[in-house]
Amino acid sequence: MLRQLGNYDANQAQGYHHGHGGYYPGHGTHQGHGGYYPSQVGYHHGHGGYYPTQVGYHHGHGGYYPGHGYHHGHTGYYPGHGVHHGHTGYYPGHGVHHGHTGYYPGHGIHHGHGTVHTNQG
C-alpha cells in the first residue's frame, strides 16, 4: 500500500547531505544528523527524511519523495520518474526498480524481488 506522505517541507534548492541532522540550505554541505528538505537537486547519504521535489539521489535509510531521482538504500520512494535500487516500496510514474519489495509504476522495469503491478511494460 502507498504510504501517506508526512510533512513535506520543500523549501530549498540544492545541497549535499551526508550523515544525520537537520539540513535546510539553498546550497551546501551538511554533516550531522537529521532531516533534509530541498526542492530541486540534492544528494542525501545516511539516515533521515529526504523530501525534494525535483531531482535527487538518496543513498541510505529514510523517506525519499522527489519528483525525479535515484534511490539506493532502504525505505519508501515515491517519485514521478527514476531508478530505485534497494529495499522498500517504490511507486513512480516511470522508472526502473532494482531491489526488493513492491513496485507500482505506470511504465518501467522491475529487477529484483517483490510484486510488480504495472499498467504497461
XYZ file of N, CA and C in Angstrom:
363
model
N 0.845 -1.195 0.000
C 0.000 0.000 0.000
C 0.877 1.241 0.000
N 0.397 2.262 -0.663
C 1.110 3.537 -0.639
C 1.001 4.155 0.736
N 2.115 4.610 1.226
C 2.087 5.321 2.494
C 1.703 6.768 2.239
N 1.004 7.356 3.178
C 0.724 8.776 3.073
C 2.008 9.548 3.311
N 2.216 10.572 2.474
C 3.384 11.417 2.694
C 3.167 12.221 3.960
N 4.165 12.299 4.789
C 4.078 13.062 6.026
C 4.324 14.527 5.763
N 5.034 15.154 6.669
C 5.359 16.556 6.486
C 6.208 16.712 5.235
N 5.790 17.606 4.380
C 6.505 17.844 3.128
C 6.998 19.268 3.176
N 8.281 19.427 3.384
C 8.843 20.734 3.697
C 9.890 21.093 2.660
N 9.438 21.267 1.395
C 10.397 21.516 0.317
C 10.593 23.014 0.161
N 11.576 23.556 0.849
C 11.796 24.995 0.835
C 13.095 25.398 0.163
N 13.999 24.451 -0.051
C 15.322 24.828 -0.506
C 15.597 24.356 -1.918
N 16.801 24.685 -2.398
C 17.095 24.435 -3.802
C 18.020 23.247 -4.007
N 19.277 23.366 -3.631
C 20.229 22.307 -3.907
C 21.080 22.064 -2.679
N 21.715 20.906 -2.625
C 22.584 20.658 -1.485
C 23.044 19.230 -1.425
N 23.929 19.007 -0.525
C 24.520 17.698 -0.296
C 24.472 17.430 1.195
N 23.887 16.314 1.546
C 23.771 15.966 2.954
C 24.428 14.617 3.176
N 25.302 14.556 4.113
C 25.931 13.285 4.476
C 25.871 13.171 5.987
N 25.169 12.189 6.453
C 25.151 11.939 7.883
C 23.756 12.105 8.453
N 23.669 12.724 9.578
C 22.440 12.790 10.350
C 22.243 14.223 10.832
N 21.053 14.760 10.692
C 20.784 16.060 11.283
C 20.008 16.985 10.390
N 19.485 18.032 10.970
C 18.698 18.995 10.215
C 19.562 19.736 9.212
N 19.055 19.836 7.992
C 19.796 20.475 6.900
C 18.791 21.237 6.034
N 18.815 22.553 6.091
C 17.812 23.358 5.398
C 18.468 24.505 4.643
N 19.371 24.230 3.681
C 20.065 25.300 2.976
C 19.479 25.521 1.595
N 20.039 26.512 0.905
C 19.783 26.614 -0.519
C 20.780 25.740 -1.268
N 22.042 25.827 -0.897
C 23.114 25.012 -1.457
C 24.087 24.743 -0.321
N 24.831 23.655 -0.409
C 25.862 23.465 0.597
C 26.031 22.031 1.006
N 26.868 21.853 1.984
C 27.193 20.535 2.503
C 26.889 20.502 3.990
N 26.293 19.409 4.409
C 25.984 19.247 5.826
C 26.497 17.894 6.288
N 27.149 17.891 7.414
C 27.492 16.629 8.061
C 26.907 16.668 9.451
N 26.076 15.715 9.753
C 25.426 15.720 11.063
C 24.280 14.734 11.085
N 23.175 15.105 11.714
C 22.052 14.195 11.893
C 20.753 14.916 11.567
N 19.858 14.316 10.836
C 18.515 14.839 10.744
C 17.895 14.911 9.378
N 16.836 15.685 9.280
C 16.071 15.779 8.046
C 16.751 16.663 7.020
N 16.370 16.436 5.776
C 16.949 17.146 4.618
C 15.802 17.420 3.653
N 15.496 18.686 3.420
C 14.270 19.045 2.716
C 14.537 20.067 1.615
N 15.180 19.687 0.509
C 15.398 20.623 -0.586
C 14.251 20.550 -1.582
N 14.309 21.387 -2.601
C 13.245 21.380 -3.592
C 13.731 21.000 -4.980
N 15.010 21.185 -5.278
C 15.444 20.879 -6.635
C 16.394 19.694 -6.669
N 17.681 19.949 -6.573
C 18.653 18.875 -6.715
C 19.321 18.638 -5.376
N 19.537 17.396 -5.034
C 20.181 17.124 -3.757
C 20.661 15.700 -3.675
N 21.557 15.498 -2.765
C 22.130 14.181 -2.528
C 22.082 13.932 -1.033
N 21.473 12.839 -0.657
C 21.378 12.508 0.756
C 22.022 11.151 0.972
N 22.929 11.103 1.891
C 23.562 9.834 2.242
C 23.490 9.712 3.752
N 22.861 8.693 4.206
C 22.781 8.500 5.645
C 21.378 8.085 6.059
N 20.894 8.657 7.108
C 19.653 8.236 7.732
C 18.796 9.463 7.988
N 17.552 9.397 7.613
C 16.651 10.508 7.894
C 15.784 10.841 6.705
N 14.786 11.654 6.952
C 13.863 12.041 5.896
C 14.537 12.892 4.840
N 14.122 12.690 3.594
C 14.662 13.427 2.433
C 13.487 13.695 1.501
N 13.100 14.951 1.352
C 11.840 15.272 0.683
C 12.028 16.378 -0.349
N 12.718 16.124 -1.458
C 12.829 17.132 -2.503
C 11.669 17.018 -3.480
N 11.603 17.946 -4.418
C 10.522 17.911 -5.399
C 10.997 17.577 -6.794
N 12.255 17.807 -7.113
C 12.651 17.573 -8.495
C 13.639 16.431 -8.628
N 14.912 16.713 -8.642
C 15.894 15.673 -8.918
C 16.700 15.417 -7.667
N 17.009 14.164 -7.406
C 17.792 13.878 -6.212
C 18.288 12.451 -6.201
N 19.232 12.232 -5.346
C 19.838 10.920 -5.171
C 19.848 10.621 -3.688
N 19.288 9.503 -3.330
C 19.244 9.128 -1.925
C 19.945 7.796 -1.756
N 20.873 7.758 -0.854
C 21.546 6.507 -0.520
C 21.494 6.373 0.986
N 20.876 5.356 1.448
C 20.816 5.154 2.888
C 19.422 4.746 3.327
N 18.962 5.317 4.392
C 17.739 4.890 5.052
C 16.897 6.113 5.353
N 15.643 6.067 5.020
C 14.767 7.193 5.319
C 13.846 7.488 4.158
N 12.805 8.218 4.435
C 11.852 8.569 3.391
C 12.477 9.431 2.314
N 12.079 9.215 1.072
C 12.623 9.934 -0.088
C 11.478 10.151 -1.072
N 11.089 11.386 -1.284
C 9.880 11.684 -2.039
C 10.140 12.771 -3.068
N 10.922 12.512 -4.122
C 11.201 13.538 -5.122
C 10.249 13.445 -6.299
N 10.431 14.388 -7.212
C 9.722 14.288 -8.479
C 10.442 13.339 -9.428
N 11.748 13.435 -9.476
C 12.580 12.541 -10.272
C 13.766 12.176 -9.400
N 14.405 11.081 -9.685
C 15.591 10.808 -8.890
C 15.970 9.351 -8.880
N 16.921 9.096 -8.076
C 17.529 7.787 -7.948
C 17.606 7.459 -6.474
N 17.087 6.319 -6.127
C 17.108 5.916 -4.730
C 17.916 4.639 -4.601
N 18.867 4.657 -3.722
C 19.635 3.456 -3.417
C 19.631 3.318 -1.909
N 19.082 2.276 -1.436
C 19.055 2.089 0.010
C 17.743 1.460 0.440
N 17.214 1.924 1.534
C 16.096 1.273 2.187
C 15.079 2.327 2.590
N 13.853 2.171 2.151
C 12.725 2.969 2.593
C 11.823 3.363 1.459
N 10.792 4.089 1.774
C 9.821 4.496 0.770
C 10.406 5.468 -0.239
N 9.994 5.323 -1.488
C 10.489 6.146 -2.609
C 9.324 6.366 -3.566
N 8.896 7.597 -3.704
C 7.677 7.897 -4.435
C 7.916 9.004 -5.456
N 8.686 8.769 -6.524
C 8.966 9.813 -7.500
C 8.023 9.746 -8.683
N 8.197 10.705 -9.568
C 7.499 10.624 -10.838
C 8.260 9.741 -11.821
N 9.555 9.898 -11.869
C 10.421 9.090 -12.719
C 11.657 8.762 -11.905
N 12.349 7.709 -12.267
C 13.593 7.470 -11.564
C 13.950 6.013 -11.478
N 14.993 5.784 -10.757
C 15.540 4.457 -10.569
C 15.556 4.169 -9.081
N 15.131 2.995 -8.728
C 15.170 2.588 -7.329
C 16.065 1.373 -7.212
N 17.031 1.462 -6.355
C 17.887 0.316 -6.078
C 17.916 0.158 -4.573
N 17.443 -0.939 -4.109
C 17.456 -1.143 -2.669
C 16.223 -1.913 -2.230
N 15.680 -1.524 -1.114
C 14.650 -2.305 -0.455
C 13.541 -1.372 0.001
N 12.320 -1.645 -0.419
C 11.121 -0.997 0.067
C 10.198 -0.581 -1.047
N 9.123 0.049 -0.686
C 8.119 0.438 -1.665
C 8.626 1.489 -2.630
N 8.184 1.397 -3.876
C 8.603 2.292 -4.967
C 7.389 2.504 -5.867
N 6.904 3.725 -5.940
C 5.637 3.998 -6.598
C 5.779 5.163 -7.572
N 6.512 5.017 -8.679
C 6.709 6.117 -9.613
C 5.727 6.054 -10.766
N 5.826 7.062 -11.617
C 5.089 7.004 -12.866
C 5.847 6.184 -13.902
N 7.138 6.394 -13.989
C 8.003 5.647 -14.896
C 9.270 5.327 -14.133
N 9.987 4.325 -14.576
C 11.268 4.106 -13.934
C 11.666 2.657 -13.887
N 12.761 2.461 -13.248
C 13.358 1.149 -13.103
C 13.494 0.858 -11.623
N 13.140 -0.337 -11.249
C 13.285 -0.743 -9.857
C 14.254 -1.903 -9.802
N 15.258 -1.759 -8.990
C 16.189 -2.854 -8.761
C 16.281 -3.034 -7.263
N 15.882 -4.161 -6.796
C 15.947 -4.378 -5.361
C 14.823 -5.289 -4.909
N 14.271 -4.982 -3.771
C 13.356 -5.883 -3.102
C 12.157 -5.090 -2.613
N 10.964 -5.522 -2.989
C 9.709 -5.030 -2.469
C 8.746 -4.663 -3.566
N 7.620 -4.147 -3.173
C 6.591 -3.787 -4.137
C 7.020 -2.652 -5.049
N 6.521 -2.694 -6.281
C 6.880 -1.727 -7.334
C 5.626 -1.477 -8.167
N 5.149 -0.241 -8.167
C 3.853 0.055 -8.759
C 3.949 1.246 -9.707
N 4.632 1.119 -10.846
C 4.767 2.246 -11.766
C 3.708 2.207 -12.850
N 3.713 3.267 -13.650
C 2.903 3.231 -14.857
C 3.626 2.469 -15.961
N 4.912 2.719 -16.100
C 5.749 2.027 -17.068
C 7.051 1.706 -16.367
N 7.763 0.723 -16.835
C 9.075 0.524 -16.247
C 9.499 -0.917 -16.223
N 10.608 -1.094 -15.573
C 11.258 -2.387 -15.473
C 11.433 -2.701 -14.003
N 11.163 -3.924 -13.651
C 11.395 -4.356 -12.280
C 12.448 -5.440 -12.299
N 13.477 -5.240 -11.519
C 14.513 -6.254 -11.379
C 14.705 -6.486 -9.899
N 14.496 -7.670 -9.464
C 14.700 -7.945 -8.052
C 13.608 -8.853 -7.529
N 13.130 -8.517 -6.355
C 12.222 -9.386 -5.633
C 11.042 -8.564 -5.161
N 9.861 -9.037 -5.407
C 8.678 -8.332 -4.945
C 7.629 -8.314 -6.030
N 6.464 -7.852 -5.650
C 5.379 -7.815 -6.605
C 5.583 -6.685 -7.594
N 5.072 -6.905 -8.807
C 5.120 -5.881 -9.848
C 3.691 -5.650 -10.314
N 3.239 -4.394 -10.223
C 1.910 -4.025 -10.691
C 2.078 -2.864 -11.651
N 2.096 -3.146 -12.954
C 2.330 -2.076 -13.920
C 1.134 -1.952 -14.842
N 0.990 -0.750 -15.404
C -0.005 -0.539 -16.438
C 0.528 -0.994 -17.786
N 1.822 -0.727 -18.010
C 2.492 -1.142 -19.232
C 3.879 -1.626 -18.861
N 4.530 -2.239 -19.816
C 5.926 -2.576 -19.662
C 6.154 -3.899 -19.020
